[in-house]
mmCIF file of C-alpha atoms in Angstrom:
data_model
loop_
_atom_site.group_PDB
_atom_site.id
_atom_site.type_symbol
_atom_site.label_atom_id
_atom_site.label_comp_id
_atom_site.label_asym_id
_atom_site.label_seq_id
_atom_site.Cartn_x
_atom_site.Cartn_y
_atom_site.Cartn_z
ATOM 1 C CA MET A 3 99.610 139.935 115.317
ATOM 2 C CA THR A 4 96.065 140.414 113.331
ATOM 3 C CA LYS A 5 93.438 138.115 113.413
ATOM 4 C CA ASP A 6 94.708 136.443 109.806
ATOM 5 C CA ASP A 7 98.289 135.861 110.858
ATOM 6 C CA LEU A 8 96.637 133.501 113.665
ATOM 7 C CA LEU A 9 94.114 132.190 111.528
ATOM 8 C CA SER A 10 96.788 131.285 109.146
ATOM 9 C CA LEU A 11 99.452 129.902 111.890
ATOM 10 C CA LEU A 12 96.542 128.000 112.946
ATOM 11 C CA GLN A 13 95.453 126.559 109.579
ATOM 12 C CA ARG A 14 99.184 125.243 109.404
ATOM 13 C CA ILE A 15 99.495 123.832 112.688
ATOM 14 C CA ARG A 16 96.347 121.608 111.645
ATOM 15 C CA GLN A 17 97.827 120.797 108.266
ATOM 16 C CA SER A 18 100.915 119.441 109.951
ATOM 17 C CA GLU A 19 98.871 117.688 112.239
ATOM 18 C CA THR A 20 96.809 116.039 109.885
ATOM 19 C CA MET A 21 100.303 115.063 107.671
ATOM 20 C CA LYS A 22 101.742 113.777 110.876
ATOM 21 C CA ARG A 23 98.317 111.274 111.671
ATOM 22 C CA LYS A 24 98.421 110.256 108.244
ATOM 23 C CA LEU A 25 102.381 109.179 108.153
ATOM 24 C CA LEU A 26 101.317 107.475 111.462
ATOM 25 C CA PHE A 27 98.839 105.672 109.868
ATOM 26 C CA ILE A 28 101.123 104.633 106.894
ATOM 27 C CA PHE A 29 103.645 103.288 109.213
ATOM 28 C CA ILE A 30 100.834 101.516 110.823
ATOM 29 C CA ASP A 31 99.567 99.849 107.527
ATOM 30 C CA LEU A 32 102.817 99.186 106.940
ATOM 31 C CA ILE A 33 103.272 97.224 110.158
ATOM 32 C CA LEU A 34 99.999 95.374 109.600
ATOM 33 C CA VAL A 35 100.976 94.142 106.522
ATOM 34 C CA PHE A 36 104.585 92.921 107.184
ATOM 35 C CA VAL A 37 102.889 91.316 110.179
ATOM 36 C CA SER A 38 100.073 89.814 108.050
ATOM 37 C CA PHE A 39 102.833 88.412 105.525
ATOM 38 C CA MET A 40 104.835 86.692 108.372
ATOM 39 C CA LEU A 41 101.861 85.219 109.922
ATOM 40 C CA MET A 42 101.108 83.822 106.165
ATOM 41 C CA ALA A 43 104.345 82.665 106.039
ATOM 42 C CA TRP A 44 104.469 80.851 109.488
ATOM 43 C CA ILE A 45 101.442 79.237 108.563
ATOM 44 C CA LYS A 46 103.171 77.490 105.388
ATOM 45 C CA PRO A 47 105.521 74.886 105.918
ATOM 46 C CA ALA A 48 109.297 75.737 105.703
ATOM 47 C CA THR A 49 108.857 79.241 106.350
ATOM 48 C CA VAL A 50 112.635 80.215 106.519
ATOM 49 C CA ARG A 51 113.977 77.791 103.992
ATOM 50 C CA VAL A 52 111.353 78.031 101.339
ATOM 51 C CA VAL A 53 108.804 80.894 102.044
ATOM 52 C CA LEU A 54 110.648 83.915 102.529
ATOM 53 C CA PRO A 55 113.341 83.639 99.973
ATOM 54 C CA THR A 56 110.634 82.852 97.623
ATOM 55 C CA TYR A 57 108.197 85.433 98.543
ATOM 56 C CA TRP A 58 110.704 88.283 99.832
ATOM 57 C CA VAL A 59 110.878 89.918 96.816
ATOM 58 C CA PRO A 60 107.311 89.798 95.458
ATOM 59 C CA PHE A 61 106.337 91.107 99.244
ATOM 60 C CA VAL A 62 108.018 94.413 98.491
ATOM 61 C CA PHE A 63 106.782 94.958 95.320
ATOM 62 C CA PHE A 64 103.425 94.124 96.981
ATOM 63 C CA SER A 65 104.214 96.738 99.792
ATOM 64 C CA LEU A 66 104.523 99.098 97.473
ATOM 65 C CA ILE A 67 101.579 98.642 95.443
ATOM 66 C CA TRP A 68 99.510 98.736 98.523
ATOM 67 C CA LEU A 69 101.073 101.742 99.761
ATOM 68 C CA PHE A 70 100.619 103.868 96.432
ATOM 69 C CA ILE A 71 96.904 102.407 96.107
ATOM 70 C CA SER A 72 96.020 103.413 99.583
ATOM 71 C CA VAL A 73 97.286 107.204 99.058
ATOM 72 C CA PHE A 74 95.536 107.606 96.114
ATOM 73 C CA ILE A 75 92.160 105.933 96.861
ATOM 74 C CA GLY A 76 92.567 108.044 100.514
ATOM 75 C CA LYS A 77 92.329 105.300 102.728
ATOM 76 C CA TYR A 78 94.587 107.459 105.232
ATOM 77 C CA ASN A 79 92.126 110.291 105.134
ATOM 78 C CA LEU A 80 89.953 109.559 108.709
ATOM 79 C CA ASP A 81 90.763 112.915 110.373
ATOM 80 C CA GLU A 82 86.515 113.345 110.261
ATOM 81 C CA ALA A 83 85.679 109.655 110.834
ATOM 82 C CA LYS A 84 83.018 109.869 113.354
ATOM 83 C CA SER A 85 81.884 106.510 113.164
ATOM 84 C CA GLY A 86 82.631 102.582 112.458
ATOM 85 C CA ARG A 87 81.236 102.997 108.904
ATOM 86 C CA ASP A 88 83.533 106.144 107.854
ATOM 87 C CA VAL A 89 86.829 103.890 108.938
ATOM 88 C CA TYR A 90 85.534 100.441 107.224
ATOM 89 C CA VAL A 91 84.391 101.834 104.020
ATOM 90 C CA PRO A 92 87.838 103.492 102.943
ATOM 91 C CA ILE A 93 89.368 100.288 104.130
ATOM 92 C CA THR A 94 87.214 97.892 102.194
ATOM 93 C CA ILE A 95 87.183 99.798 99.089
ATOM 94 C CA THR A 96 90.958 99.866 99.192
ATOM 95 C CA ASN A 97 91.884 96.452 99.863
ATOM 96 C CA PHE A 98 89.331 95.120 97.498
ATOM 97 C CA THR A 99 90.845 97.260 94.876
ATOM 98 C CA ILE A 100 94.496 96.256 96.256
ATOM 99 C CA LEU A 101 93.110 92.734 95.885
ATOM 100 C CA ALA A 102 91.603 93.004 92.134
ATOM 101 C CA ILE A 103 94.870 94.754 91.128
ATOM 102 C CA ILE A 104 97.410 92.272 92.611
ATOM 103 C CA THR A 105 95.109 89.121 91.322
ATOM 104 C CA ILE A 106 95.035 90.548 87.534
ATOM 105 C CA MET A 107 98.985 91.337 88.068
ATOM 106 C CA VAL A 108 99.460 87.763 88.819
ATOM 107 C CA TYR A 109 97.372 86.207 86.334
ATOM 108 C CA ALA A 110 98.327 88.438 83.594
ATOM 109 C CA PHE A 111 102.027 87.829 84.232
ATOM 110 C CA LYS A 112 101.376 84.314 84.870
ATOM 111 C CA TYR A 113 103.155 84.227 88.096
ATOM 112 C CA VAL A 114 100.660 81.324 89.046
ATOM 113 C CA PHE A 115 103.195 79.805 91.526
ATOM 114 C CA TYR A 116 102.610 82.254 93.982
ATOM 115 C CA SER A 117 100.531 80.926 97.232
ATOM 116 C CA ARG A 118 97.053 81.963 97.269
ATOM 117 C CA LEU A 119 97.366 81.664 100.775
ATOM 118 C CA MET A 120 100.236 84.056 100.911
ATOM 119 C CA VAL A 121 98.641 86.669 98.664
ATOM 120 C CA PHE A 122 95.114 86.495 100.024
ATOM 121 C CA GLY A 123 96.259 85.645 103.465
ATOM 122 C CA THR A 124 97.803 88.288 103.637
ATOM 123 C CA ILE A 125 95.455 90.668 102.191
ATOM 124 C CA GLY A 126 92.424 89.300 104.440
ATOM 125 C CA VAL A 127 94.369 89.346 107.769
ATOM 126 C CA ALA A 128 95.812 93.024 106.969
ATOM 127 C CA SER A 129 92.072 94.387 106.307
ATOM 128 C CA ILE A 130 90.923 92.721 109.525
ATOM 129 C CA LEU A 131 94.146 94.128 111.654
ATOM 130 C CA GLU A 132 93.504 97.536 109.724
ATOM 131 C CA ALA A 133 89.982 97.618 110.588
ATOM 132 C CA VAL A 134 90.312 97.039 114.222
ATOM 133 C CA SER A 135 93.210 99.258 114.842
ATOM 134 C CA TYR A 136 92.046 102.351 112.820
ATOM 135 C CA THR A 137 88.897 101.718 114.270
ATOM 136 C CA HIS A 138 90.417 102.304 117.963
ATOM 137 C CA LEU A 139 92.811 105.099 116.848
ATOM 138 C CA THR A 140 90.219 107.195 114.652
ATOM 139 C CA LEU A 141 87.081 107.083 116.642
ATOM 140 C CA PRO A 142 86.657 109.464 119.532
ATOM 141 C CA THR A 143 86.598 108.193 123.349
ATOM 142 C CA LYS A 144 84.296 109.609 125.435
ATOM 143 C CA CYS A 145 86.833 109.754 128.608
ATOM 144 C CA ARG A 146 89.812 111.581 128.260
ATOM 145 C CA LYS A 147 91.979 109.660 130.857
ATOM 146 C CA CYS A 148 91.304 106.605 128.898
ATOM 147 C CA ARG A 149 91.970 106.316 125.516
ATOM 148 C CA SER A 150 90.944 102.168 124.982
ATOM 149 C CA ARG A 151 87.440 101.642 124.281
ATOM 150 C CA TRP A 152 87.433 98.205 125.987
ATOM 151 C CA SER A 153 88.597 99.727 129.381
ATOM 152 C CA PRO A 154 86.306 99.298 132.307
ATOM 153 C CA TYR A 155 86.374 103.042 133.069
ATOM 154 C CA HIS A 156 84.903 104.055 129.529
#
């Protein structure tokens, strides 16, 4: 095996690991958006009878928009994050863009009957959860045996 073959193999392994990491971030992101949606639905009265049947289809559409814009802007490209700023800036830019597009769509298509708590609350809670979880998952820790930043051994 030549040096070029070895470098090529290492590059393919790195790309595979990067893709797996991005897919993990996408999966976590969709879970966080779902948890945020359910939290906002739980806050509203008549969750099961009114809120979930009314908002379920728009939530799926919202999730697709969320995913498309996040991939397009590059929110999941966090491999080189070295500080909190490298994590917070892509999340903030992406989520404000999603907020703007959803708001424009709500008013353009005259869907003003949607609850602001459901729309803005889901985006706000998801943004906070993303910032916390992505910071924990991406920034390096100093202790190999401990992955938690808040551990007494860190």
